[in-house]
mmCIF file of C-alpha atoms in Angstrom:
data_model
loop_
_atom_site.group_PDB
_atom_site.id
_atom_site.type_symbol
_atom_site.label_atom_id
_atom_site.label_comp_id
_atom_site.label_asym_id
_atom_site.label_seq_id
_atom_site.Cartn_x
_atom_site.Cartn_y
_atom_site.Cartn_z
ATOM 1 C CA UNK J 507 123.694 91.437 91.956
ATOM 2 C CA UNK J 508 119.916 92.874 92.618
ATOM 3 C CA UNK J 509 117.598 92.065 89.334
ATOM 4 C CA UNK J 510 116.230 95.322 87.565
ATOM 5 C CA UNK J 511 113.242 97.070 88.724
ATOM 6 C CA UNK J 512 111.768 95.769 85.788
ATOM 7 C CA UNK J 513 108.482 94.440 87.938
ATOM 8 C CA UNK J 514 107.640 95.479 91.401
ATOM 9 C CA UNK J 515 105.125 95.198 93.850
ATOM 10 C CA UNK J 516 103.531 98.654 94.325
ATOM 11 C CA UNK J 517 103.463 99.549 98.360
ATOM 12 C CA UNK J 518 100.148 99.331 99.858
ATOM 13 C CA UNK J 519 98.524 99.501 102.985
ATOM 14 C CA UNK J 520 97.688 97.050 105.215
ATOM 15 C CA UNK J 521 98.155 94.669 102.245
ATOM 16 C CA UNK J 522 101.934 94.207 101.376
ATOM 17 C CA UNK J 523 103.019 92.683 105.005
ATOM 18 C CA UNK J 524 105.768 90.412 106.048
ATOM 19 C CA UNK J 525 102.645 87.703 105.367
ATOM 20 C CA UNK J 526 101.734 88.888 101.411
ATOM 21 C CA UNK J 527 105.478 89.346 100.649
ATOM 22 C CA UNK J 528 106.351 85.668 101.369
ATOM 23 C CA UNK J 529 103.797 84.656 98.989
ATOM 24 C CA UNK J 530 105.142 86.593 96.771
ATOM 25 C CA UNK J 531 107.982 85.882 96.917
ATOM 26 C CA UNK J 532 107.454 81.978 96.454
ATOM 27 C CA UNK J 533 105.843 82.933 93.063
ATOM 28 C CA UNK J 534 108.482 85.281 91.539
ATOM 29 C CA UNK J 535 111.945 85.542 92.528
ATOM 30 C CA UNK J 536 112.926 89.031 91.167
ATOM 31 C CA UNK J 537 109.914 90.942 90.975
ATOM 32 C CA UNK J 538 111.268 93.908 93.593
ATOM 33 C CA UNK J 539 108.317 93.619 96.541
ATOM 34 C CA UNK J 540 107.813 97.017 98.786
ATOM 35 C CA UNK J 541 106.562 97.292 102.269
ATOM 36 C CA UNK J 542 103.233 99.384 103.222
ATOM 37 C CA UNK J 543 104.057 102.461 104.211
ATOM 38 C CA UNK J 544 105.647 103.369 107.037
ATOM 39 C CA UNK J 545 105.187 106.066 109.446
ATOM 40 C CA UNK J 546 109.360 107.174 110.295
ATOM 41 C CA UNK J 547 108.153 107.893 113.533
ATOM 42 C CA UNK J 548 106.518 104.818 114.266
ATOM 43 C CA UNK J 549 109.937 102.826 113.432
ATOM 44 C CA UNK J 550 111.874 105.451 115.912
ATOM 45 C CA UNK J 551 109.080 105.856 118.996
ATOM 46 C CA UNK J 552 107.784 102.195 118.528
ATOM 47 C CA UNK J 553 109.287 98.413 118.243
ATOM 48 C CA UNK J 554 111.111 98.278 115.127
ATOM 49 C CA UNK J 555 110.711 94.621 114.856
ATOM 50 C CA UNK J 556 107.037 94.849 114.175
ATOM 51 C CA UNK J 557 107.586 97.677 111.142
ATOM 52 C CA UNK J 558 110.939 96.238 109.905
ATOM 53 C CA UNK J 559 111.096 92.656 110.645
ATOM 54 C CA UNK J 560 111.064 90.186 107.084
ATOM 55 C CA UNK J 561 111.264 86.883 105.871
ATOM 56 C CA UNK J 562 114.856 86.055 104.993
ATOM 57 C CA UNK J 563 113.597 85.133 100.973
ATOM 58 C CA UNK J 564 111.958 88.896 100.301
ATOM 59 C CA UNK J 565 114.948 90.145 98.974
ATOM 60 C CA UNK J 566 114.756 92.159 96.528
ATOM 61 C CA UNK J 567 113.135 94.530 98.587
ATOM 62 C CA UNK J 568 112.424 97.947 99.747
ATOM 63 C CA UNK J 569 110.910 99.773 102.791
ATOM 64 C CA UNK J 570 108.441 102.657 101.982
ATOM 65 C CA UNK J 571 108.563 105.484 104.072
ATOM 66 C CA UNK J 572 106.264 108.222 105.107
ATOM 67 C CA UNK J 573 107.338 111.612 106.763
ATOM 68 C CA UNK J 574 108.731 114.630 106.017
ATOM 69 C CA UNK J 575 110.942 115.704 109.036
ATOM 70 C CA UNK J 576 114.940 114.609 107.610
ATOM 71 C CA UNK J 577 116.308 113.949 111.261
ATOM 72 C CA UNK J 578 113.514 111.195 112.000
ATOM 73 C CA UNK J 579 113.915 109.491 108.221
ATOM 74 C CA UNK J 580 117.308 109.544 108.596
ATOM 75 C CA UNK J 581 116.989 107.671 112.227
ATOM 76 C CA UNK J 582 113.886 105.325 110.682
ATOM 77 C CA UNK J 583 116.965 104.887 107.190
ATOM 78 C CA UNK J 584 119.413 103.673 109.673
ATOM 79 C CA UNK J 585 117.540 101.280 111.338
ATOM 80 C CA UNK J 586 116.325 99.907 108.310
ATOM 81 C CA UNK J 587 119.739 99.161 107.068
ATOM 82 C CA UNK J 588 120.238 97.459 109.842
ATOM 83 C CA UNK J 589 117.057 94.894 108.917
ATOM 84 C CA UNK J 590 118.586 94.027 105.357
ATOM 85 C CA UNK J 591 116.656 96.363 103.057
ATOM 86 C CA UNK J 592 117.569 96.761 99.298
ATOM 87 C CA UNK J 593 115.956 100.160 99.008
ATOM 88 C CA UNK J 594 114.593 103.190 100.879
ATOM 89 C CA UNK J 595 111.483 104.547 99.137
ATOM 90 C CA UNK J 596 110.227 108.137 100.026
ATOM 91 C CA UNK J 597 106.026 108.263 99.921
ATOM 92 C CA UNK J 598 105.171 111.504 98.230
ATOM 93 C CA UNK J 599 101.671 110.246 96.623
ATOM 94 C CA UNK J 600 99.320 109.012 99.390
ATOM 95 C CA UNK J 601 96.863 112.061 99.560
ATOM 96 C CA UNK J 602 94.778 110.333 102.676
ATOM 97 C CA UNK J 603 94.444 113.508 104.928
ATOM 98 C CA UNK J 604 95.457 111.659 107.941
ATOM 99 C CA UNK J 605 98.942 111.875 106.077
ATOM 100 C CA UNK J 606 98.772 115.757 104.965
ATOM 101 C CA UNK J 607 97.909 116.688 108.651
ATOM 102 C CA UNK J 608 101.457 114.975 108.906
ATOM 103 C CA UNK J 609 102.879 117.287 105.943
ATOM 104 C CA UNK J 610 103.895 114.052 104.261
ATOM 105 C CA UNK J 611 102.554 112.108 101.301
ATOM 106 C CA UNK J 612 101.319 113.727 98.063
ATOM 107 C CA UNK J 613 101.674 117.008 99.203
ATOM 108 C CA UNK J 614 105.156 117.267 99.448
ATOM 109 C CA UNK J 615 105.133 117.666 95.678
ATOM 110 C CA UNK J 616 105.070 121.336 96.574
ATOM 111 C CA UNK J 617 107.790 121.119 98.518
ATOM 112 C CA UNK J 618 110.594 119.625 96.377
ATOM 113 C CA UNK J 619 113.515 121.445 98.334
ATOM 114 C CA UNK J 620 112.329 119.778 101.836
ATOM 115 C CA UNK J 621 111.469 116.598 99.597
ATOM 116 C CA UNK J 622 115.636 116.781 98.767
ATOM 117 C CA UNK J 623 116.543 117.390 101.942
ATOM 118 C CA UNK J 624 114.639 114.370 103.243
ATOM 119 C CA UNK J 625 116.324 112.328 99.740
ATOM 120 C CA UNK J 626 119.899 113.486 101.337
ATOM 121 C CA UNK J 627 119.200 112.800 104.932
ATOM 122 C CA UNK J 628 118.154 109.315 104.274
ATOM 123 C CA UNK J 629 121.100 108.624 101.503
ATOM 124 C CA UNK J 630 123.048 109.641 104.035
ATOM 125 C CA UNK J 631 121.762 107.108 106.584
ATOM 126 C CA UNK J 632 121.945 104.134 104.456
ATOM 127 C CA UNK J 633 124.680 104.816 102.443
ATOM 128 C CA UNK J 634 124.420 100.888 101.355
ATOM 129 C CA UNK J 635 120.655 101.286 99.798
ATOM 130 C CA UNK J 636 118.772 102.905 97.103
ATOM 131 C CA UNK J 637 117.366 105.952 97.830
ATOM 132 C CA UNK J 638 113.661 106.127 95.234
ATOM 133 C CA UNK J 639 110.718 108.407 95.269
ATOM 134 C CA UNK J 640 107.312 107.436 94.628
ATOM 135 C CA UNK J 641 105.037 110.737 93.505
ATOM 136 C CA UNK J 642 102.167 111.605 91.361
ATOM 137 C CA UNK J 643 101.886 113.290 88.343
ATOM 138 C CA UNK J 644 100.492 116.274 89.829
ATOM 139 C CA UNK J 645 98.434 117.660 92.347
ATOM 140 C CA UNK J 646 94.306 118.744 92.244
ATOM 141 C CA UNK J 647 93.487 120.036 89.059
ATOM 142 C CA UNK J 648 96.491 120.708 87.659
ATOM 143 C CA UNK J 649 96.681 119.366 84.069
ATOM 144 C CA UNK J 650 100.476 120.969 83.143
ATOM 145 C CA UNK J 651 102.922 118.388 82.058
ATOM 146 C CA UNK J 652 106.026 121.361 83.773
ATOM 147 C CA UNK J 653 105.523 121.212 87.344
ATOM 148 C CA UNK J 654 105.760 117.926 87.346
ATOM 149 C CA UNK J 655 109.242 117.385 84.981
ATOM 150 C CA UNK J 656 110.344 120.566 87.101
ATOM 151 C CA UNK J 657 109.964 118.390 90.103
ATOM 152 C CA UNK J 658 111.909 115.473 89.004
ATOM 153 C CA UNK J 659 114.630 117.542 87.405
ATOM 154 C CA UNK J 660 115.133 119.571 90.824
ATOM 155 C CA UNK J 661 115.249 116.341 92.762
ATOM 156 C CA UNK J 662 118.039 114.741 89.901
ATOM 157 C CA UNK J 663 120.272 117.696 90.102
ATOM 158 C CA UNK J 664 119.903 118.400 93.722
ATOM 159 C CA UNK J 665 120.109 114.267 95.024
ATOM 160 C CA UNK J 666 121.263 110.920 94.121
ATOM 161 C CA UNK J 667 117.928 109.460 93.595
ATOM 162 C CA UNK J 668 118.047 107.955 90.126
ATOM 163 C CA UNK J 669 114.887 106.499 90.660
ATOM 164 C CA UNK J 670 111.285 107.852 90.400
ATOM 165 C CA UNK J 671 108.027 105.456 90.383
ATOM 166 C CA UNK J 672 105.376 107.757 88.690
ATOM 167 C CA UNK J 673 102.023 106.932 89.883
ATOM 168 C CA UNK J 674 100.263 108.414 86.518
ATOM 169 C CA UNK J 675 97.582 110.074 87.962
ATOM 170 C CA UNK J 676 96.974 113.462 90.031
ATOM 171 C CA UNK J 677 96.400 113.373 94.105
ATOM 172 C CA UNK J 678 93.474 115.809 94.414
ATOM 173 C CA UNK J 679 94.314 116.741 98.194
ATOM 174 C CA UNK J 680 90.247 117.867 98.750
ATOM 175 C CA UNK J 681 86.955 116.096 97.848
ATOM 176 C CA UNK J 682 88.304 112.552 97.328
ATOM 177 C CA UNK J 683 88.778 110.018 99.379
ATOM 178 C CA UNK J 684 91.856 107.669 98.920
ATOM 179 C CA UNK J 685 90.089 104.755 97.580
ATOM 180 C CA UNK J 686 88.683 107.617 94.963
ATOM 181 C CA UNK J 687 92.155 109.267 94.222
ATOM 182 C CA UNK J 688 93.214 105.739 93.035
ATOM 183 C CA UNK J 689 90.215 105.683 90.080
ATOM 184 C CA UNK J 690 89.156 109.342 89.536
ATOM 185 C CA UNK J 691 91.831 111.210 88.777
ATOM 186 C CA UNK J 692 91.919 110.490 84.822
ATOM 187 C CA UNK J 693 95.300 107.881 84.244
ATOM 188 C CA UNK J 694 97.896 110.220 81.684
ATOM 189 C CA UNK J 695 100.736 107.485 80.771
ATOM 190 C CA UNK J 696 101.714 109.715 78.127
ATOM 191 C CA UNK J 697 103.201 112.324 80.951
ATOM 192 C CA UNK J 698 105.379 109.334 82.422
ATOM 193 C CA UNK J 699 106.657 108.457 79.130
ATOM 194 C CA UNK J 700 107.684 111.854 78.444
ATOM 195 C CA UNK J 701 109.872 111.611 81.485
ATOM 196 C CA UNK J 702 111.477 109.026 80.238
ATOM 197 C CA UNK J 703 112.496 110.880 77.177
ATOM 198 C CA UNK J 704 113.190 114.536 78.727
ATOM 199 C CA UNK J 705 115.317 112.605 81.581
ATOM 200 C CA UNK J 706 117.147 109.674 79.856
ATOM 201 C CA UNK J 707 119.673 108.710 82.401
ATOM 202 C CA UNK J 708 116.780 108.483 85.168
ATOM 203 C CA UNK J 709 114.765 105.103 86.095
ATOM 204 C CA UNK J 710 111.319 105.730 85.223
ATOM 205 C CA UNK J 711 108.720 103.360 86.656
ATOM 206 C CA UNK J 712 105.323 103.451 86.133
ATOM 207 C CA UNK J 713 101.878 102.783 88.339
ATOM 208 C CA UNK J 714 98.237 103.043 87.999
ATOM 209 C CA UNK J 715 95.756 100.760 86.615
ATOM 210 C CA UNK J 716 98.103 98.448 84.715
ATOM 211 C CA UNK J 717 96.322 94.822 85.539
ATOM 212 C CA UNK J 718 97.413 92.588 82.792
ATOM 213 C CA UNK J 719 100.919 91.019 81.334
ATOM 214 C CA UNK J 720 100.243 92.391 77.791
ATOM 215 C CA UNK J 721 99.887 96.137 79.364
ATOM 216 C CA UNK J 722 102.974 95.059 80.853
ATOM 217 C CA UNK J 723 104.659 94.577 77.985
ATOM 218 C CA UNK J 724 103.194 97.372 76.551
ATOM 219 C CA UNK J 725 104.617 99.813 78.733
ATOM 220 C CA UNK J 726 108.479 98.558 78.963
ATOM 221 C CA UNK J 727 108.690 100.146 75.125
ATOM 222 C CA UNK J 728 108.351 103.501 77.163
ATOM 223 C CA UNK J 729 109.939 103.251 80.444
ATOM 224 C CA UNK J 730 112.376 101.899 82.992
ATOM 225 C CA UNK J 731 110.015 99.209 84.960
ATOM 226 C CA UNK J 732 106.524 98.973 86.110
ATOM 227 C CA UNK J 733 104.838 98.749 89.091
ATOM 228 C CA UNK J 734 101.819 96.667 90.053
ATOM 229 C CA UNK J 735 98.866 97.152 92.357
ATOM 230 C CA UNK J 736 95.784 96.229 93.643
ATOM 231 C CA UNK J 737 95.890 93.321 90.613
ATOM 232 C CA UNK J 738 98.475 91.475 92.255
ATOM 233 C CA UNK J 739 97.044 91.292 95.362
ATOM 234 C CA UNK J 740 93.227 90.336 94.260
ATOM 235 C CA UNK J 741 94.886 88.159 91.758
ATOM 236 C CA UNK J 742 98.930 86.674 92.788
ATOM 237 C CA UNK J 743 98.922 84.238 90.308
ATOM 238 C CA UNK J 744 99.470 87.022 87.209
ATOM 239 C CA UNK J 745 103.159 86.940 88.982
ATOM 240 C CA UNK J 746 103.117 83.293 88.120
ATOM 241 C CA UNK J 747 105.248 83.792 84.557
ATOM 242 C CA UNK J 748 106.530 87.255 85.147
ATOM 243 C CA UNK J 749 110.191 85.581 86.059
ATOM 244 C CA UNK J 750 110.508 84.210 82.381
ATOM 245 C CA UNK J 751 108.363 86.527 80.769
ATOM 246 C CA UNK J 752 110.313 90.086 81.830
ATOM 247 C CA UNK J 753 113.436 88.272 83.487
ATOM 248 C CA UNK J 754 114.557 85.650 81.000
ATOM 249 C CA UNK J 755 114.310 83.062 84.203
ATOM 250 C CA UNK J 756 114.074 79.576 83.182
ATOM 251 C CA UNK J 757 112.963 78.352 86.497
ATOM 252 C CA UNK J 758 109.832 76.089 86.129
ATOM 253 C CA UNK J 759 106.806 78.007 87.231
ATOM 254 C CA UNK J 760 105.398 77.322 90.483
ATOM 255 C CA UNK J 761 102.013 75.203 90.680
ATOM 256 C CA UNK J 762 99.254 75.815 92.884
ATOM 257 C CA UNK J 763 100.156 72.198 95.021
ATOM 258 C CA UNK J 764 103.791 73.457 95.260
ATOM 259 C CA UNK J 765 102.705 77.042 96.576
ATOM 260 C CA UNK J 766 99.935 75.962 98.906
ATOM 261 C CA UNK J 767 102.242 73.520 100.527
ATOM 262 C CA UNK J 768 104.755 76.371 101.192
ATOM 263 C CA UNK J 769 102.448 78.598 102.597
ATOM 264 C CA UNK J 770 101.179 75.318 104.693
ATOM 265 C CA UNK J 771 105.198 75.134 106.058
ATOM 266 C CA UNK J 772 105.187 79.060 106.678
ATOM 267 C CA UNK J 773 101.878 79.014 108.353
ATOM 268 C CA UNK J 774 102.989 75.747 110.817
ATOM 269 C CA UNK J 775 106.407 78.041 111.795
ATOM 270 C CA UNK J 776 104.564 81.480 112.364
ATOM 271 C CA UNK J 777 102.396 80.069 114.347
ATOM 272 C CA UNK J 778 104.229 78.062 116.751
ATOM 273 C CA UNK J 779 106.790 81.475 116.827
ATOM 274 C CA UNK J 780 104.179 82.537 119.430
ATOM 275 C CA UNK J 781 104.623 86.175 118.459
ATOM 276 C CA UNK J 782 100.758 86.995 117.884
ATOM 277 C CA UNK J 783 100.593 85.707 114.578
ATOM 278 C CA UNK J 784 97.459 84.065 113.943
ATOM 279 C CA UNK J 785 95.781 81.852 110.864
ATOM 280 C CA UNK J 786 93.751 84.663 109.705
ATOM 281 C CA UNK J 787 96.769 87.189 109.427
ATOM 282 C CA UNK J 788 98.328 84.585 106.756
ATOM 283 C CA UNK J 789 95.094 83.411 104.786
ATOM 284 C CA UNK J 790 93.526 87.058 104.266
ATOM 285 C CA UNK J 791 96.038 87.172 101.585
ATOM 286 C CA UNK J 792 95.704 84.121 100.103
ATOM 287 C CA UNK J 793 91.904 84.736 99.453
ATOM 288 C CA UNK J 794 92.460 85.230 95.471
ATOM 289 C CA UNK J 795 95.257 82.758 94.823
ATOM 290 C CA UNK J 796 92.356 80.721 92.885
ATOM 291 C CA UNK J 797 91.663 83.479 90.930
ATOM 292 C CA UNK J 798 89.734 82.295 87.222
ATOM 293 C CA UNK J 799 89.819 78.911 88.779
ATOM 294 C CA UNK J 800 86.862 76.377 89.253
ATOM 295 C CA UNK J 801 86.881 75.776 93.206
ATOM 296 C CA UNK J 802 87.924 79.507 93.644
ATOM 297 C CA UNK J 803 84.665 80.101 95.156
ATOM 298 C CA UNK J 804 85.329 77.485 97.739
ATOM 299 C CA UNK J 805 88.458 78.594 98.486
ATOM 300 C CA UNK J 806 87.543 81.614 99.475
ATOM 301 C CA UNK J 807 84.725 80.838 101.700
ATOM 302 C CA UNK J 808 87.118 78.595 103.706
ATOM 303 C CA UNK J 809 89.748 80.635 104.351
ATOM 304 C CA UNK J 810 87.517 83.217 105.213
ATOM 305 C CA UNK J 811 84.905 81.735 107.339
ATOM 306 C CA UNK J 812 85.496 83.039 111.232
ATOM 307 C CA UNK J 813 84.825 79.285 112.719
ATOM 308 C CA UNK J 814 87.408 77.522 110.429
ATOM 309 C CA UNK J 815 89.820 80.042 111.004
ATOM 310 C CA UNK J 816 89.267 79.993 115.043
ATOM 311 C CA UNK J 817 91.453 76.662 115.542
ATOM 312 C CA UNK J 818 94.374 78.553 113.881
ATOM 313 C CA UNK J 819 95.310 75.561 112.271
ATOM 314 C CA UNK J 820 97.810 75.345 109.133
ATOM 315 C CA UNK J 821 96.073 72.351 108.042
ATOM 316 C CA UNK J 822 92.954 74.531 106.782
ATOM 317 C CA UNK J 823 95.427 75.583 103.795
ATOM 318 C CA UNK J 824 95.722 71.923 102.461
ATOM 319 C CA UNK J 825 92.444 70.959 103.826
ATOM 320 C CA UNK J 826 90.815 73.733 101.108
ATOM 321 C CA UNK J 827 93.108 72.837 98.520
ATOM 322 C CA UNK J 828 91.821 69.195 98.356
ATOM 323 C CA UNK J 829 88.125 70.597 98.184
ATOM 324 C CA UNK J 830 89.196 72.887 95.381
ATOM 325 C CA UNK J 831 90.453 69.865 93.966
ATOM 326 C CA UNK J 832 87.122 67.706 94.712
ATOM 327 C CA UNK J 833 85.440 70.715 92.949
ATOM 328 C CA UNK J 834 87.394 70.716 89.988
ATOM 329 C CA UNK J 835 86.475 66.861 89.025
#
């Protein structure tokens, strides 16, 4: 039995890897995590085992994809199936323009009948995993609350998707770049909530700007589950009490000693796989696990400093741990 979407892991690019997921992972047990995004075409043309391939532990989790042609997500679905993947998420809010030359991404809000299609095609693939959405509130300037309930209401009656993850804020496909369309499109929670109350039966989830547990909280009184961002990447250890603070989980919480080994043992076997993994691809990720903490700063400088990180060995992990420690006194 799957936990509830109740906390999840927004998708994000070059970020949420095989590498950021087992950390994860090793701090909260059902928080759902969700790959980057990924190109259908890419899993069909190129080696799936370097888009799909996961840690055994990631579980719950779900495989964003990106496209917009129904034979190739269908053909990207089924091979995902195949790689042990809890859900299928469709990407209809990145508005970078490399993905609207593609006719994928946010603009596909304008196209809700190929957007079903592309819902059906991959159902029908992966019979055996959820089929979600992920979509803005809107597109450019539009400010109407409709279009957007129109969109979701067309996709409920015309799919099986039960599940939309409502990034609040418009995709303005000119004039911003996609570090900008993540802070200047105003937030409008209000328009996500209202989902929630126009379509009852759906799972509403919402993402944008939500960095703290009490915003969190604030937000389950409205809707379905919430969805997490750039703060738990910059800052993993907010996931450390999300298990018994939005599951009920009365697992102890993991402490810094117990996660830094772990990483240590994860480090020692992806590196001796000999599949190209090296220190650096591991440790970017770790960078803010000291987050608020006294040797943070140290921390950071040794996992990110070129020469330590040459000898790709696992011991740097436990080696900056005990100066963090030495810091702390």
């Amino acid at each position: 039995m799957l936990p509830k979407r109740t906390l999840s892991i927004a998708p994000m690019l070059d970020w949420t890897d095989r590498h950021y997921r087992y950390m994860a992972r090793q701090i909260t047990k059902n928080t759902w995590l969700y790959t980057e995004m990924i190109n259908a075409g890419a899993i069909i043309h190129g080696d799936p085992n370097r888009f799909l391939l996961k840690n055994e532990c990631e579980n719950p989790i779900a495989l964003q994809l990106g496209g917009s042609d129904s034979a190739d997500l269908a053909k990207a679905a089924a091979k995902a199936a195949q790689y042990g993947y809890d859900e299928i998420n469709l990407n209809c809010g990145c508005p970078s323009p490399r993905v609207q030359k593609g006719a994928f991404g946010a603009c596909l809000m304008n196209e809700v009948n190929l957007v079903s299609g592309c819902l059906n095609a991959i159902q029908d693939a992966a019979p055996n995993c959820d089929i979600t959405i992920k979509h803005r509130i809107g597109l450019d300037k539009q400010t109407e609350y409709q279009p957007l309930a129109d969109f979701v209401g067309e996709l409920a009656r015309s799919t099986n998707c039960r599940t939309f993850i409502v990034h609040a804020r418009n995709a303005w496909l000119d004039g911003l770049s996609p570090k900008e369309n993540r802070d200047v499109p105003p937030l409008r929670y209000d328009y996500v909530y209202q989902l929630k109350q126009e379509f009852v039966d759906l799972e509403i989830i919402i993402n944008g700007g939500i960095t703290t547990n009490e915003q969190i909280h604030q937000h389950l009184q409205y809707v379905d589950g919430v969805m997490v961002g750039r703060e738990a990447y910059h800052n993993p250890m907010l996931m450390k009490s999300w298990d018994a603070q939005f599951y009920g989980d009365t697992t102890p919480e993991i402490t810094y000693d117990e996660l830094i080994n772990r990483l240590y043992d994860y480090a020692k076997i992806q590196l001796a796989a000999n599949r190209g993994t090296i220190l650096r691809h591991m440790a970017r990720h770790y960078l803010g696990l000291m987050h608020g903490l006294h040797g943070a700063r140290t921390w950071r400088r040794m996992l990110s400093d070129a020469d330590l990180l040459k000898s790709n060995r696992a011991e740097l992990l436990l080696e900056a741990l005990a100066m963090v420690r030495e810091d702390s006194h």
